[in-house]
Coordinates of C-alpha atoms in Angstrom, one line a residue:
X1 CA 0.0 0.0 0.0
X2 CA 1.3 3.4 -1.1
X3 CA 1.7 6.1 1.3
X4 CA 1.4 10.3 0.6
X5 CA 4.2 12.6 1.7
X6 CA 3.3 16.1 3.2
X7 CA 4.4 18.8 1.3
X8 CA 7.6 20.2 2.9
X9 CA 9.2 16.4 2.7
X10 CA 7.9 16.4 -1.1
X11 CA 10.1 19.4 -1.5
X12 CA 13.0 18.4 0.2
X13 CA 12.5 14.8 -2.3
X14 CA 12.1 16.7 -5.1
X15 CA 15.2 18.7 -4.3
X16 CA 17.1 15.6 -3.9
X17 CA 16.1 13.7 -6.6
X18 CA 16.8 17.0 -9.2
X19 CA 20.2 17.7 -7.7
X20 CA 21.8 14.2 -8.6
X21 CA 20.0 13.6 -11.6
X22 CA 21.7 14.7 -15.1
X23 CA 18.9 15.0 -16.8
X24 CA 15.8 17.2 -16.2
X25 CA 13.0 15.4 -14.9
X26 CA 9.3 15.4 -15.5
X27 CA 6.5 15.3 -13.6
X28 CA 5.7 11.8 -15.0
X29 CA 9.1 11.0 -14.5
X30 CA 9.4 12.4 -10.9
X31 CA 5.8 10.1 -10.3
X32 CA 7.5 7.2 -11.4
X33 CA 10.3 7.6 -9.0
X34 CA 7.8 8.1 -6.1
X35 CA 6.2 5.0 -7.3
X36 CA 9.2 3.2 -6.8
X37 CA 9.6 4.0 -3.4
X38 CA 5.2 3.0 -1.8
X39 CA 5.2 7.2 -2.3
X40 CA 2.0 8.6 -4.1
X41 CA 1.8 12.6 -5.1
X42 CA -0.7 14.0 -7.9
X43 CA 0.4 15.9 -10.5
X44 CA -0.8 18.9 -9.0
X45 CA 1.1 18.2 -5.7
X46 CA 4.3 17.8 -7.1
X47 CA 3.6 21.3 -9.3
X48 CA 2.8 22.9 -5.9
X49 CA 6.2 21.2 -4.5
X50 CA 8.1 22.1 -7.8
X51 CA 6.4 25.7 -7.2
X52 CA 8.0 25.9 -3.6
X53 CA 11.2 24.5 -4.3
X54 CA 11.7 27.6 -6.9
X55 CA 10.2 30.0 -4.1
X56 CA 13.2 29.1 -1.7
X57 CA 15.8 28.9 -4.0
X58 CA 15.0 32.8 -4.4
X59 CA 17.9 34.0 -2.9
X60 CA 20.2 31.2 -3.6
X61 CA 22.7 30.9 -6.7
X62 CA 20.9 27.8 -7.7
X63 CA 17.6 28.2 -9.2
X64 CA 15.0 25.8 -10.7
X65 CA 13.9 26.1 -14.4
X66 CA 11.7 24.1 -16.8
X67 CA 12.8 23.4 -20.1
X68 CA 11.9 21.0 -22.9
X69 CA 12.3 17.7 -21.1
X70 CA 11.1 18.8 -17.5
X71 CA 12.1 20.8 -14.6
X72 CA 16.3 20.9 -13.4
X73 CA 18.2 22.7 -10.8
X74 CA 21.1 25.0 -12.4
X75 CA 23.4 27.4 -11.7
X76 CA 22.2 31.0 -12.0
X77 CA 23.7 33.0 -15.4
X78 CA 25.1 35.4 -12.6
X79 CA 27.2 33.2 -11.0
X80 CA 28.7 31.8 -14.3
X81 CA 31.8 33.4 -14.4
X82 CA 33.0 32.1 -10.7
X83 CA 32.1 28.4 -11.9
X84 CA 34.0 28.5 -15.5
X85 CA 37.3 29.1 -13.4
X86 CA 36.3 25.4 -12.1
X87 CA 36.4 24.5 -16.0
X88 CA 39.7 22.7 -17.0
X89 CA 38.3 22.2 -20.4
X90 CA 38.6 25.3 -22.9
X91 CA 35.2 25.6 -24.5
X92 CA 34.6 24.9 -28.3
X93 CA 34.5 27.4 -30.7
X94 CA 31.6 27.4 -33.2
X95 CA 33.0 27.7 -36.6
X96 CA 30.7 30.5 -38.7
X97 CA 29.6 28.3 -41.0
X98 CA 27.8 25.5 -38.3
X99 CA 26.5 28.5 -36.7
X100 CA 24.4 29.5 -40.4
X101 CA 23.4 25.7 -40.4
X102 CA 22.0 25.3 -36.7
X103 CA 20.4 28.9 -36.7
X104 CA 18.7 27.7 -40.1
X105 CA 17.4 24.5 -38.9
X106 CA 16.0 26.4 -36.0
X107 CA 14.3 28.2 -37.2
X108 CA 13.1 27.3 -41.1
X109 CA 13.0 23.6 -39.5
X110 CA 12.3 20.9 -41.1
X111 CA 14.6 22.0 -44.1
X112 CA 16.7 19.9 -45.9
X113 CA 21.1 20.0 -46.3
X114 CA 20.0 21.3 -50.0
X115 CA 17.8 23.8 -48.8
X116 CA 20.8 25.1 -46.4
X117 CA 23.1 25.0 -49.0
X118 CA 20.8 27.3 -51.0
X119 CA 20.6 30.1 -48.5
X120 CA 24.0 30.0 -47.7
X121 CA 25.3 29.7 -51.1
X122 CA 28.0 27.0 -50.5
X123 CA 28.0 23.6 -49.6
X124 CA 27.4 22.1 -45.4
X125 CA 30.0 20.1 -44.9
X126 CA 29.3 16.4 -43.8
X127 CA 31.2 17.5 -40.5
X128 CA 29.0 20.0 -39.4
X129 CA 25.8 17.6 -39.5
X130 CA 27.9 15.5 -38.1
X131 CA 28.8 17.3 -35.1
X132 CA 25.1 18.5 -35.1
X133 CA 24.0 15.7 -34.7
X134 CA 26.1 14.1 -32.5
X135 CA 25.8 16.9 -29.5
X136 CA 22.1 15.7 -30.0
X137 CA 20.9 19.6 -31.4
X138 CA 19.7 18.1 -34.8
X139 CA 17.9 14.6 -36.4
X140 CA 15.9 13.6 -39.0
X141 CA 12.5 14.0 -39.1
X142 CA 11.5 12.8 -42.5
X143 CA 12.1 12.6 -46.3
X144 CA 11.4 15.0 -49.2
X145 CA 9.4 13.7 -51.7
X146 CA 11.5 14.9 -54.2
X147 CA 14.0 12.7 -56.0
X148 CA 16.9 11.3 -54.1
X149 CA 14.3 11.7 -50.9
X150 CA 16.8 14.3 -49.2
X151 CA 16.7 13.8 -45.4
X152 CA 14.8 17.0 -43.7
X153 CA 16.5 18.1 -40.4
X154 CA 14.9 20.0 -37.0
X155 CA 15.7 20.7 -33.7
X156 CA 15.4 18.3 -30.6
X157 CA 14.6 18.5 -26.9
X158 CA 18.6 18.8 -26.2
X159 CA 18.7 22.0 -28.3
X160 CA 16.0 23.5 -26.7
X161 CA 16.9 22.1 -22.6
X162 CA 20.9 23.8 -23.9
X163 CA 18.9 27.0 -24.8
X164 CA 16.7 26.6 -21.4
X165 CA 13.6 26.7 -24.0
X166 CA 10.3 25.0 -23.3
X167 CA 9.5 25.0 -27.0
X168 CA 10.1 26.2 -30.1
X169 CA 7.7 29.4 -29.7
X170 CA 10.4 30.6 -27.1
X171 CA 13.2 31.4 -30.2
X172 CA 13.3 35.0 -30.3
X173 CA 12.3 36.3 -33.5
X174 CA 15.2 37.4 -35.9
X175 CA 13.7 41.1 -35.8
X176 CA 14.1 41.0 -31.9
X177 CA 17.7 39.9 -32.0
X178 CA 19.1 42.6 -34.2
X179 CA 20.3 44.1 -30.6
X180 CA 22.9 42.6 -28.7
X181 CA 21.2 43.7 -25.1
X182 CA 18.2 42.0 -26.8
X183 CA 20.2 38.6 -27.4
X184 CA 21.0 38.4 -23.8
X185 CA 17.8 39.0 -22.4
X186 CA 15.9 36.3 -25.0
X187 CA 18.2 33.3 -24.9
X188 CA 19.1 32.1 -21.7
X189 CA 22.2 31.8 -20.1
X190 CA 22.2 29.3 -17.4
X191 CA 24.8 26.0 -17.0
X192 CA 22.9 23.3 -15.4
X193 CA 24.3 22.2 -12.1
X194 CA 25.2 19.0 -13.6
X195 CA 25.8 19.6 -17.0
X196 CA 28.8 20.3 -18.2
X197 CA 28.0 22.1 -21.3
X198 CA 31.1 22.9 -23.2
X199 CA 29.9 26.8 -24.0
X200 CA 27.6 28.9 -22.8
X201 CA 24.9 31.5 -24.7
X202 CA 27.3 34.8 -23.5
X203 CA 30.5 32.6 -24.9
X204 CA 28.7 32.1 -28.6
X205 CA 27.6 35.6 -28.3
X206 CA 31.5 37.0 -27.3
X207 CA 33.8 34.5 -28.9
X208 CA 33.1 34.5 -31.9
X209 CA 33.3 37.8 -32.7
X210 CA 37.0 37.8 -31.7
X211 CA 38.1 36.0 -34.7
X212 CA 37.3 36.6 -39.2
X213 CA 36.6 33.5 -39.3
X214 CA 33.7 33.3 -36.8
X215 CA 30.4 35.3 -36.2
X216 CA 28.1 36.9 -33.5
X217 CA 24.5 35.2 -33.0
X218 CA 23.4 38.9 -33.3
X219 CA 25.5 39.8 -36.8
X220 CA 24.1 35.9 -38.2
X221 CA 21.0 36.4 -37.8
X222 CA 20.7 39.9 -39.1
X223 CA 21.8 38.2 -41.7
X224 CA 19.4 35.8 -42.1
X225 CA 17.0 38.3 -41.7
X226 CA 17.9 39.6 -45.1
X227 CA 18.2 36.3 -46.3
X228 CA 14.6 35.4 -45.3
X229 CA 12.5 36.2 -48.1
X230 CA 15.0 33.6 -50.1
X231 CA 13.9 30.6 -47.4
X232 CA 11.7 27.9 -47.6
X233 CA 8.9 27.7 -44.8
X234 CA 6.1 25.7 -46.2
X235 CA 6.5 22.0 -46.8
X236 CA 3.4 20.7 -47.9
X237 CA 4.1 17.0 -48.0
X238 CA 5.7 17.0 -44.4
X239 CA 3.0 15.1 -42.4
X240 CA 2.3 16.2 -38.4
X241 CA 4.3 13.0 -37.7
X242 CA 7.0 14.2 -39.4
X243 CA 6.9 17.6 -37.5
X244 CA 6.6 16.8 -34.7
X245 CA 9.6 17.2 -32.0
X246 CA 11.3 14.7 -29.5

């Protein structure tokens, strides 16, 4: 026989159970793991719990967030530059070119490597998908039904948790990011606690303006505002299926 937990001890479970994870955690997910223990808590208990547990970590340098793939405990932005000294690792450096390719999959998604190559003029290198695919940001969602059935790429869950997005309707429009102070407000720039995610939002937005060879989020997706009435955003024969994300 299963048996509830009062609130405060729901919290401090909760808390536990988000700190040592390395994922984020859902509420279905966060049920399950009750489960497993006799514990019962509705959904809207364990809201109310994840509600309080981001009430008291108010004035701490942790804070609680909910993103694509559930709720996880992270460090806040503020407080970024006193962990990276922690950092051994020097973080990667986002050639300009993956940069056009992952900020036109996100948001002309699904598109296909031909479609990118048409924007951009030159040809993606098989690296860049590559690595795109292996951080998890990008995957196939379907086929064109065109001949040669190109694959057609989107976004996933990991891009958007990396990003702290719920969803896809949290990309700040290219119009809004033509301002650098507007960049940092719109795209988050949190490391999760226990994550260790190899740049962060301020480094793309810094580093790569240091260099010819690299570019600004702000200065690529000016230029993909020009570029916009050139791209592809219908796709008829794409079923929901197809659409839909992880």
């Amino acid at each position: 026989m299963s048996n509830a937990i009062i609130l405060p001890e729901l919290v401090r479970i909760l808390e536990a159970l988000l700190l040592v994870h390395p994922k984020p955690l859902t509420i279905e997910q966060l049920q399950q793991l009750l489960e497993s223990k006799a514990f019962t808590a509705s959904k809207a208990q364990l809201k109310q719990a994840l509600t309080a547990l981001a009430d008291a970590y108010q004035q701490h340098a942790l804070e609680l967030v909910e993103v694509a793939s559930g709720y996880r405990l992270q460090i806040r932005s503020s407080y970024n530059t006193w962990t990276q000294v922690l950092s051994e690792e020097k973080p990667s450096k986002f050639s300009r070119a993956m940069l056009e390719t992952l900020a036109l999959i996100a948001y002309r998604q699904p598109i296909t490597r031909g479609e990118i190559e048409e924007v951009r003029g030159v040809s993606v290198s098989s690296n860049i998908m590559r690595s795109l695919q292996e951080r998890e940001w990008i995957r196939v969602v379907g086929y064109r039904e065109v001949p040669g059935k190109p694959a057609m790429f989107a976004t996933t869950k990991a891009f958007l948790d990396y990003f702290n997005l719920k969803g896809l309707d949290e990309l700040p429009s290219l119009m809004a990011l033509r301002d650098l102070s507007e960049i940092e407000r719109s795209i988050p720039q949190q490391l999760p606690l226990t994550a260790s995610n190899e740049i962060t939002t301020e480094k793309l937005l810094t580093e790569h303006t240091q260099a010819t060879e690299e570019v600004s989020f702000r200065s690529l997706l000016n230029e993909l505002d020009a570029m916009e009435e050139h791209l592809v955003t219908e796709f008829k024969d794409l079923t929901p299926t197809d659409a839909a994300q992880d």
